[in-house]
CSV table of C-alpha atoms and ligand atoms in Angstrom, one decimal:
chain,number,residue,atom,x,y,z
A,30,MET,CA,-51.1,-121.2,80.0
A,31,SER,CA,-54.3,-121.2,82.0
A,32,CYS,CA,-54.7,-121.4,85.8
A,33,PRO,CA,-55.2,-123.5,87.7
A,34,ARG,CA,-53.3,-126.1,85.9
A,35,VAL,CA,-51.4,-129.4,86.4
A,36,GLU,CA,-48.0,-129.5,84.8
A,37,VAL,CA,-46.7,-133.0,84.2
A,38,ASP,CA,-43.2,-133.9,83.2
A,39,LEU,CA,-43.6,-137.0,81.1
A,40,ARG,CA,-39.8,-137.7,81.1
A,41,LYS,CA,-40.1,-138.3,84.9
A,42,ILE,CA,-43.1,-140.6,84.4
A,43,ARG,CA,-41.2,-142.6,81.8
A,44,HIS,CA,-38.2,-142.7,84.1
A,45,ASN,CA,-40.3,-143.8,87.1
A,46,THR,CA,-42.0,-146.5,85.0
A,47,ARG,CA,-38.8,-147.8,83.6
A,48,THR,CA,-37.1,-147.9,87.0
A,49,ILE,CA,-39.9,-149.9,88.7
A,50,VAL,CA,-40.6,-152.1,85.7
A,51,GLY,CA,-36.9,-153.1,85.6
A,52,ARG,CA,-36.8,-154.0,89.3
A,53,LEU,CA,-40.0,-156.0,89.1
A,54,ASN,CA,-39.2,-157.8,85.8
A,55,ALA,CA,-36.0,-159.0,87.5
A,56,ARG,CA,-38.4,-160.7,90.1
A,57,GLY,CA,-40.6,-162.2,87.4
A,58,ILE,CA,-43.3,-159.6,87.8
A,59,CYS,CA,-44.8,-157.5,85.1
A,60,VAL,CA,-46.7,-154.2,85.6
A,61,ASN,CA,-50.1,-152.9,84.6
A,62,GLY,CA,-50.1,-149.1,84.6
A,63,VAL,CA,-53.0,-147.7,86.5
A,64,THR,CA,-54.3,-144.4,85.1
A,65,LYS,CA,-57.3,-143.6,87.3
A,66,ALA,CA,-55.4,-141.0,89.3
A,67,VAL,CA,-54.9,-139.0,86.1
A,68,ALA,CA,-58.4,-139.5,84.7
A,69,GLY,CA,-57.1,-141.8,82.0
A,70,HIS,CA,-54.9,-139.1,80.4
A,71,PRO,CA,-53.7,-140.6,77.2
A,72,ALA,CA,-50.2,-138.9,77.1
A,73,ILE,CA,-49.5,-140.1,80.7
A,74,ALA,CA,-50.7,-143.6,79.7
A,75,ARG,CA,-48.3,-143.5,76.7
A,76,ALA,CA,-45.4,-142.5,79.0
A,77,MET,CA,-46.2,-145.5,81.1
A,78,LEU,CA,-46.3,-147.7,78.0
A,79,ASP,CA,-43.0,-146.2,76.8
A,80,GLY,CA,-41.6,-147.1,80.2
A,81,GLY,CA,-42.5,-150.7,79.8
A,82,VAL,CA,-45.8,-151.5,81.4
A,83,THR,CA,-47.5,-154.5,79.6
A,84,GLY,CA,-51.0,-153.1,79.8
A,85,LEU,CA,-53.1,-150.4,81.3
A,86,ALA,CA,-55.7,-150.6,84.1
A,87,GLU,CA,-58.6,-148.3,84.8
A,88,ALA,CA,-61.3,-148.1,87.4
A,89,ARG,CA,-63.7,-146.1,85.3
A,90,LEU,CA,-65.1,-146.9,81.9
A,91,ARG,CA,-65.1,-143.2,80.9
A,92,ASN,CA,-61.4,-143.0,81.4
A,93,ALA,CA,-60.8,-146.2,79.5
A,94,GLN,CA,-62.9,-144.8,76.7
A,95,ARG,CA,-60.7,-141.7,76.7
A,96,LEU,CA,-57.7,-143.9,76.2
A,97,ARG,CA,-59.3,-145.6,73.3
A,98,LYS,CA,-60.4,-142.4,71.7
A,99,ALA,CA,-56.8,-141.2,71.7
A,100,GLY,CA,-55.8,-144.3,69.7
A,101,ILE,CA,-54.3,-146.4,72.5
A,102,THR,CA,-54.7,-150.0,71.5
A,103,CYS,CA,-52.9,-151.9,74.3
A,104,PRO,CA,-54.9,-154.2,76.6
A,105,ILE,CA,-56.9,-152.3,79.1
A,106,THR,CA,-58.3,-154.1,82.2
A,107,LEU,CA,-61.1,-152.6,84.2
A,108,ILE,CA,-60.0,-152.9,87.8
A,109,ARG,CA,-63.2,-151.9,89.5
A,110,THR,CA,-65.9,-154.6,89.4
A,111,PRO,CA,-68.0,-153.6,86.3
A,112,MET,CA,-71.5,-152.2,86.7
A,113,LEU,CA,-74.0,-154.7,85.4
A,114,SER,CA,-75.6,-151.8,83.5
A,115,GLN,CA,-72.3,-151.2,81.6
A,116,ALA,CA,-71.5,-154.8,80.7
A,117,GLY,CA,-71.9,-154.2,76.9
A,118,GLU,CA,-69.6,-151.2,77.0
A,119,VAL,CA,-67.1,-152.9,79.2
A,120,VAL,CA,-66.7,-155.8,76.7
A,121,LYS,CA,-66.4,-153.2,73.8
A,122,ILE,CA,-63.7,-151.2,75.4
A,123,CYS,CA,-61.7,-153.5,77.7
A,124,GLU,CA,-60.1,-156.9,77.0
A,125,ALA,CA,-60.6,-158.0,80.6
A,126,SER,CA,-62.0,-157.0,84.0
A,127,TYR,CA,-61.7,-157.8,87.7
A,128,ASN,CA,-64.8,-159.5,88.9
A,129,THR,CA,-66.5,-160.7,92.1
A,130,GLU,CA,-70.1,-161.3,91.2
A,131,ILE,CA,-71.3,-164.1,89.0
A,132,THR,CA,-74.4,-162.0,87.9
A,133,VAL,CA,-72.0,-159.4,86.4
A,134,ILE,CA,-69.8,-162.1,84.8
A,135,ALA,CA,-72.9,-163.6,83.2
A,136,GLY,CA,-73.8,-160.2,81.9
A,137,LEU,CA,-70.3,-159.8,80.4
A,138,ALA,CA,-70.5,-163.2,78.9
A,139,ALA,CA,-73.8,-162.5,77.2
A,140,ALA,CA,-72.5,-159.2,75.9
A,141,ALA,CA,-69.3,-160.8,74.6
A,142,ILE,CA,-71.2,-163.5,72.7
A,143,GLN,CA,-73.3,-160.7,71.1
A,144,GLN,CA,-70.1,-158.9,70.1
A,145,SER,CA,-68.4,-162.2,69.0
A,146,LYS,CA,-65.7,-161.6,71.5
A,147,VAL,CA,-64.2,-163.5,74.5
A,148,HIS,CA,-63.9,-161.2,77.6
A,149,GLY,CA,-61.1,-162.0,80.1
A,150,VAL,CA,-62.2,-162.4,83.7
A,151,ILE,CA,-59.8,-162.0,86.7
A,152,LEU,CA,-61.4,-163.0,89.9
A,153,MET,CA,-60.7,-160.7,92.8
A,154,VAL,CA,-60.1,-162.5,96.1
A,155,GLU,CA,-60.6,-161.1,99.5
A,156,MET,CA,-57.3,-161.2,101.4
A,157,GLY,CA,-57.9,-158.8,104.2
A,158,ASP,CA,-58.5,-155.3,102.7
A,159,LEU,CA,-62.3,-155.9,103.1
A,160,ARG,CA,-63.1,-153.9,100.0
A,161,GLU,CA,-64.0,-156.0,96.9
A,162,GLY,CA,-63.3,-159.7,96.7
A,163,ILE,CA,-64.6,-163.2,96.8
A,164,MET,CA,-64.0,-165.1,100.0
A,165,PRO,CA,-61.2,-167.7,99.4
A,166,GLN,CA,-63.5,-170.6,100.3
A,167,ASP,CA,-66.0,-169.5,97.6
A,168,LEU,CA,-63.4,-169.0,94.9
A,169,TYR,CA,-63.4,-172.5,93.4
A,170,HIS,CA,-67.2,-172.5,92.9
A,171,ILE,CA,-67.2,-169.2,91.0
A,172,ALA,CA,-64.0,-170.0,89.0
A,173,GLN,CA,-65.7,-173.2,87.8
A,174,GLN,CA,-68.7,-171.3,86.7
A,175,VAL,CA,-66.5,-168.9,84.7
A,176,VAL,CA,-64.8,-171.8,83.1
A,177,ASP,CA,-68.1,-173.2,82.0
A,178,LEU,CA,-69.5,-170.0,80.7
A,179,PRO,CA,-69.1,-169.3,77.0
A,180,GLY,CA,-68.1,-165.7,76.1
A,181,VAL,CA,-65.7,-165.3,79.1
A,182,ALA,CA,-62.3,-166.8,79.8
A,183,LEU,CA,-60.8,-167.3,83.2
A,184,GLU,CA,-57.6,-165.3,82.9
A,185,GLY,CA,-56.5,-165.3,86.5
A,186,ILE,CA,-57.0,-164.2,90.1
A,187,GLY,CA,-55.9,-161.1,91.9
A,188,ALA,CA,-56.0,-159.5,95.3
A,189,ASN,CA,-56.0,-155.9,96.6
A,190,PHE,CA,-54.4,-154.6,99.7
A,191,ALA,CA,-54.1,-151.4,101.7
A,192,CYS,CA,-56.9,-149.5,99.9
A,193,LEU,CA,-59.8,-149.5,102.4
A,194,SER,CA,-57.7,-150.8,105.3
A,195,ASN,CA,-54.3,-149.3,105.3
A,196,PHE,CA,-52.1,-152.3,105.9
A,197,ALA,CA,-49.6,-153.8,103.5
A,198,PRO,CA,-49.6,-157.6,102.9
A,199,ASP,CA,-46.9,-159.8,104.5
A,200,ALA,CA,-45.1,-162.7,102.9
A,201,ALA,CA,-47.5,-165.3,104.4
A,202,LYS,CA,-50.5,-163.5,102.8
A,203,MET,CA,-48.8,-163.4,99.4
A,204,GLN,CA,-47.9,-167.1,99.8
A,205,SER,CA,-51.5,-168.0,100.4
A,206,LEU,CA,-52.5,-166.1,97.2
A,207,SER,CA,-50.0,-168.3,95.3
A,208,THR,CA,-51.3,-171.4,96.9
A,209,LEU,CA,-54.8,-170.4,96.0
A,210,ALA,CA,-53.8,-170.0,92.3
A,211,ASN,CA,-52.3,-173.5,92.3
A,212,ASP,CA,-55.4,-174.9,94.0
A,213,ILE,CA,-57.8,-173.3,91.5
A,214,GLU,CA,-55.7,-174.5,88.6
A,215,GLY,CA,-55.7,-178.0,89.9
A,216,GLN,CA,-59.5,-178.0,90.6
A,217,CYS,CA,-60.6,-176.3,87.3
A,218,GLY,CA,-57.9,-177.7,85.1
A,219,ARG,CA,-57.1,-174.2,83.6
A,220,PHE,CA,-53.8,-172.4,83.6
A,221,LEU,CA,-54.1,-169.1,85.3
A,222,GLN,CA,-52.1,-166.7,83.1
A,223,THR,CA,-52.3,-163.8,85.6
A,224,VAL,CA,-51.9,-163.8,89.3
A,225,SER,CA,-52.1,-160.1,90.2
A,226,GLY,CA,-50.6,-159.3,93.6
A,227,GLY,CA,-52.0,-155.9,94.3
A,228,ASN,CA,-51.1,-152.2,94.0
A,229,SER,CA,-48.3,-149.9,94.9
A,230,ALA,CA,-48.6,-151.0,98.6
A,231,ASN,CA,-47.1,-154.3,97.6
A,232,LEU,CA,-43.8,-153.0,96.3
A,233,PRO,CA,-42.0,-153.5,99.7
A,234,TRP,CA,-43.1,-157.2,99.5
A,235,ALA,CA,-42.3,-157.6,95.8
A,236,LEU,CA,-38.8,-156.1,96.1
A,237,ALA,CA,-37.9,-157.6,99.4
A,238,GLY,CA,-35.9,-160.5,97.9
A,239,HIS,CA,-37.9,-163.5,99.0
A,240,ALA,CA,-39.7,-165.9,96.6
A,241,THR,CA,-42.5,-164.2,94.7
A,242,GLY,CA,-44.3,-167.5,94.1
A,243,ARG,CA,-47.0,-167.4,91.5
A,244,ILE,CA,-47.5,-163.6,91.6
A,245,ASN,CA,-46.5,-162.4,88.1
A,246,GLN,CA,-48.2,-159.0,88.0
A,247,LEU,CA,-48.7,-155.8,90.0
A,248,ARG,CA,-51.1,-152.9,89.2
A,249,LEU,CA,-49.2,-149.7,89.8
A,250,GLY,CA,-50.5,-146.1,89.9
A,251,GLU,CA,-49.2,-144.1,92.8
A,252,ALA,CA,-45.6,-145.5,92.7
A,253,ILE,CA,-45.2,-144.6,89.1
A,254,LEU,CA,-46.9,-141.2,89.2
A,255,LEU,CA,-45.7,-139.9,92.5
A,256,GLY,CA,-42.6,-142.0,93.3
A,257,VAL,CA,-43.8,-142.9,96.8
A,258,ASP,CA,-44.6,-146.1,98.7
A,259,PRO,CA,-48.2,-145.3,99.8
A,260,VAL,CA,-48.0,-147.2,103.1
A,261,SER,CA,-44.9,-145.5,104.5
A,262,GLY,CA,-45.2,-142.3,102.5
A,263,SER,CA,-41.5,-142.4,101.7
A,264,GLN,CA,-39.8,-141.9,98.4
A,265,ILE,CA,-39.0,-145.0,96.3
A,266,ASP,CA,-35.3,-145.1,95.7
A,267,GLY,CA,-34.3,-143.5,92.4
A,268,MET,CA,-37.8,-142.3,91.5
A,269,TYR,CA,-39.1,-138.8,91.0
A,270,ARG,CA,-41.6,-137.4,93.5
A,271,ASP,CA,-42.2,-134.2,91.5
A,272,ALA,CA,-43.5,-135.3,88.1
A,273,PHE,CA,-46.7,-133.3,88.8
A,274,THR,CA,-47.0,-129.7,89.9
A,275,LEU,CA,-50.2,-127.8,90.6
A,276,VAL,CA,-50.1,-124.2,89.7
A,277,ALA,CA,-52.6,-121.6,90.9
A,278,GLU,CA,-52.9,-117.8,90.5
A,279,VAL,CA,-52.9,-115.2,93.3
A,280,ILE,CA,-56.0,-113.1,93.2
A,281,GLU,CA,-55.6,-111.1,96.5
A,282,THR,CA,-52.8,-110.3,98.9
A,283,ASN,CA,-53.7,-108.5,102.1
A,284,THR,CA,-52.5,-107.9,105.6
A,285,LYS,CA,-55.4,-108.8,107.8
A,286,LEU,CA,-52.8,-109.4,110.5
A,287,VAL,CA,-54.9,-109.1,113.6
A,288,CYS,CA,-58.3,-110.5,114.5
A,289,PRO,CA,-60.7,-107.9,113.3
A,290,THR,CA,-62.9,-107.7,116.4
A,291,GLU,CA,-65.0,-105.1,114.7
A,292,ILE,CA,-66.1,-107.7,112.1
A,293,PHE,CA,-66.4,-110.8,114.3
A,294,ALA,CA,-68.7,-110.4,117.3
A,295,ASP,CA,-68.0,-114.0,118.1
A,296,LEU,CA,-64.3,-114.6,118.3
A,297,ASP,CA,-64.5,-118.4,118.2
A,298,LEU,CA,-62.6,-118.7,115.0
A,299,SER,CA,-62.6,-122.5,115.1
A,300,LYS,CA,-66.4,-122.3,114.4
A,301,ARG,CA,-65.6,-120.3,111.3
A,302,ARG,CA,-63.3,-123.0,110.0
A,303,ILE,CA,-60.3,-120.6,109.9
A,304,ALA,CA,-57.2,-120.2,111.9
A,305,PRO,CA,-56.4,-117.0,113.7
A,306,ASN,CA,-53.8,-115.4,111.4
A,307,SER,CA,-51.5,-113.8,113.9
A,308,GLY,CA,-48.0,-115.0,113.0
A,309,HIS,CA,-49.0,-116.1,109.5
A,310,GLY,CA,-47.7,-113.0,107.8
A,311,THR,CA,-49.4,-111.8,104.7
A,312,ARG,CA,-52.6,-113.5,103.7
A,313,VAL,CA,-52.7,-114.6,100.1
A,314,ILE,CA,-55.8,-115.8,98.3
A,315,LEU,CA,-55.5,-118.1,95.3
A,316,ALA,CA,-58.1,-118.9,92.7
A,317,ILE,CA,-58.3,-122.6,93.5
A,318,GLY,CA,-60.5,-124.5,95.9
A,319,GLN,CA,-62.0,-127.8,97.1
A,320,GLN,CA,-63.8,-128.2,93.8
A,321,ASP,CA,-60.4,-128.3,92.0
A,322,THR,CA,-58.4,-130.6,94.2
A,323,ASP,CA,-58.1,-132.0,97.7
A,324,ILE,CA,-56.6,-128.9,99.5
A,325,SER,CA,-55.4,-131.0,102.4
A,326,GLY,CA,-53.3,-133.1,100.0
A,327,LEU,CA,-51.2,-130.1,98.9
A,328,SER,CA,-47.6,-129.5,100.0
A,329,LEU,CA,-47.3,-125.7,100.4
A,330,PRO,CA,-44.2,-123.9,99.4
A,331,PRO,CA,-41.7,-123.3,102.3
A,332,GLY,CA,-42.5,-120.4,104.5
A,333,SER,CA,-46.3,-120.6,103.9
A,334,THR,CA,-49.1,-122.1,106.0
A,335,LEU,CA,-52.6,-123.1,105.2
A,336,ILE,CA,-55.2,-120.8,106.7
A,337,GLY,CA,-58.3,-122.3,105.1
A,338,ALA,CA,-60.0,-123.2,101.9
A,339,THR,CA,-63.5,-123.1,100.5
A,340,SER,CA,-65.0,-124.5,97.3
A,341,ASP,CA,-63.2,-121.9,95.1
A,342,HIS,CA,-60.7,-120.1,97.3
A,343,LEU,CA,-57.5,-121.1,99.0
A,344,VAL,CA,-56.1,-118.8,101.7
A,345,ILE,CA,-52.6,-119.2,102.9
A,346,GLY,CA,-50.2,-117.2,105.1
A,347,ILE,CA,-46.8,-116.2,103.8
A,348,ARG,CA,-44.0,-115.0,106.1
A,349,ARG,CA,-41.7,-113.8,103.4
A,350,ALA,CA,-42.4,-111.1,100.8
A,351,ALA,CA,-45.9,-111.8,99.4
A,352,PRO,CA,-46.3,-112.7,95.8
A,353,LEU,CA,-47.9,-110.2,93.4
A,354,VAL,CA,-51.5,-110.4,92.4
A,355,GLY,CA,-51.5,-112.2,89.0
A,356,SER,CA,-48.5,-114.3,89.8
A,357,ASP,CA,-48.4,-118.1,90.1
A,358,MET,CA,-47.8,-120.3,93.1
A,359,ARG,CA,-46.7,-124.0,92.7
A,360,PHE,CA,-47.7,-126.9,94.9
A,361,GLN,CA,-46.9,-130.6,95.1
A,362,MET,CA,-49.8,-133.0,95.3
A,363,ASN,CA,-50.5,-136.3,97.1
A,364,TYR,CA,-52.6,-139.0,95.4
A,365,GLY,CA,-56.0,-137.7,96.4
A,366,ALA,CA,-55.1,-134.1,95.3
A,367,LEU,CA,-53.8,-135.4,92.0
A,368,MET,CA,-56.8,-137.5,91.3
A,369,ARG,CA,-59.2,-134.6,92.0
A,370,ALA,CA,-57.1,-132.0,90.1
A,371,THR,CA,-56.8,-134.1,86.9
A,372,ALA,CA,-60.6,-134.8,86.9
A,373,ALA,CA,-61.6,-131.2,87.6
A,374,PRO,CA,-63.2,-129.4,84.7
A,375,ASP,CA,-61.4,-126.1,85.4
A,376,VAL,CA,-57.9,-127.5,85.8
A,377,GLN,CA,-56.0,-128.0,82.5
A,378,THR,CA,-53.1,-130.4,82.2
A,379,TYR,CA,-49.9,-129.3,80.5
A,380,LEU,CA,-47.3,-131.7,79.3
A,381,ARG,CA,-43.5,-131.3,79.5
A,382,ASN,CA,-41.1,-133.5,77.5
A,383,ASP,CA,-44.0,-135.0,75.6
A,384,ARG,CA,-41.8,-136.9,73.1
A,385,PRO,CA,-39.4,-139.6,74.4
A,386,ALA,CA,-35.9,-139.1,73.1
A,387,PRO,CA,-35.2,-141.5,70.3
A,388,ASN,CA,-32.6,-143.2,72.5
A,389,PRO,CA,-33.1,-142.2,76.1
A,390,ARG,CA,-29.9,-143.7,77.3
A,391,HIS,CA,-27.8,-141.6,74.9
A,392,ALA,CA,-30.0,-138.5,75.1
A,393,ARG,CA,-29.4,-138.1,78.8
A,394,ASP,CA,-25.7,-137.7,78.2
A,395,PRO,CA,-25.1,-135.1,75.4
A,396,ASN,CA,-21.4,-136.1,75.2
A,397,LYS,CA,-22.4,-139.5,73.9
A,398,HIS,CA,-23.0,-137.8,70.6
A,399,LEU,CA,-19.4,-136.6,70.4
A,400,THR,CA,-16.9,-138.8,68.9
A,401,LEU,CA,-13.3,-138.5,69.7
A,402,VAL,CA,-11.2,-138.4,66.6
B,27,LIG,C1,-56.4,-148.0,92.5
B,27,LIG,C2,-56.2,-149.4,92.3
B,27,LIG,C3,-54.9,-149.9,92.0
B,27,LIG,C4,-53.7,-149.0,91.9
B,27,LIG,O1,-53.3,-148.5,93.2
B,27,LIG,P1,-52.0,-147.6,93.4
B,27,LIG,O2,-52.0,-147.4,94.9
B,27,LIG,O3,-52.3,-146.3,92.7
B,27,LIG,O4,-50.9,-148.3,92.9
B,27,LIG,C5,-54.7,-151.2,91.8
B,27,LIG,N1,-55.8,-152.1,91.9
B,27,LIG,C6,-57.0,-151.7,92.2
B,27,LIG,C7,-58.1,-152.7,92.3
B,27,LIG,C8,-57.2,-150.3,92.4
B,27,LIG,O5,-58.5,-149.9,92.8
């Protein structure tokens, strides 16, 4: 196996998906699996589909194309507002997209007519994140234009929370999204099939037990992949946090224990972007750097500390016996680190437990196959 690499346990992805889909289905909410943090990796997408997501969602067309090339035929929704320059490709690859600009929607409509298709449009509403979204007071006007345009179909509305501004929505916010859905239906005379309530940051709201109103879908990436609630950073009950592991190879171990005054005329190490290494133990250098992942998003193994990182090197201090040159070290990743690692050209992805057991319920308990006679 090559280094650096990401190892992914697909059984854990299937388990996480099944767990969260089960809890949300019980609340009348279905799940779109978001694959952007794994660069649209087809096997990971399939694990999400095996776990019960009703469709996939991607932010980048190239990733969606990768899914299609691998033979995935389920509905794929583009969750980043399409580039006008890509309208034709968007219609070719994706059944639907999230939109905020009528110019882009008109481009999609023209492309759809040319391809004899109808492209689904979900209008993204601004509800406080201040990233993409139509202001609620402008929604009806745009929704009516979508209804009137041949080539596109108004499929629903959606909102996004805690992406640009890190706050999770409260029940009142979600209630106003439901009200907005009812209003638009009344005004446009069209049933809104999808009311998409947001991303992993909405799970605390969705699972809290109060009424979920018109919200019938969430778009989940981080919760499924990393088993965490992105706002609190805490583990979601019953989900795996360690489906992914980043593995890097040690290329140097040394004992530069004291500040080498003979090398540094200027002892202000902060200017050199490195920490003084007294107390760090042995310095270990790994063949991985900022070009491969977000180093600040790695959890280091116990007993080690981050000394610094450059584009291609990671330097850590280890207080126990240093690993040998040529050996591997393993790290857990946060969302940003995962996203960069899976998209980096020098990082390969290796799959564990690729095939779902024919009957997962029985496969987990080997004794189920034994019959008492
Ligand atoms: C990234 C993204 C999501 C998924 O977010 P997670 O935190 O990974 O669940 C959902 N919707 C939109 C619009 C996004 O950009």
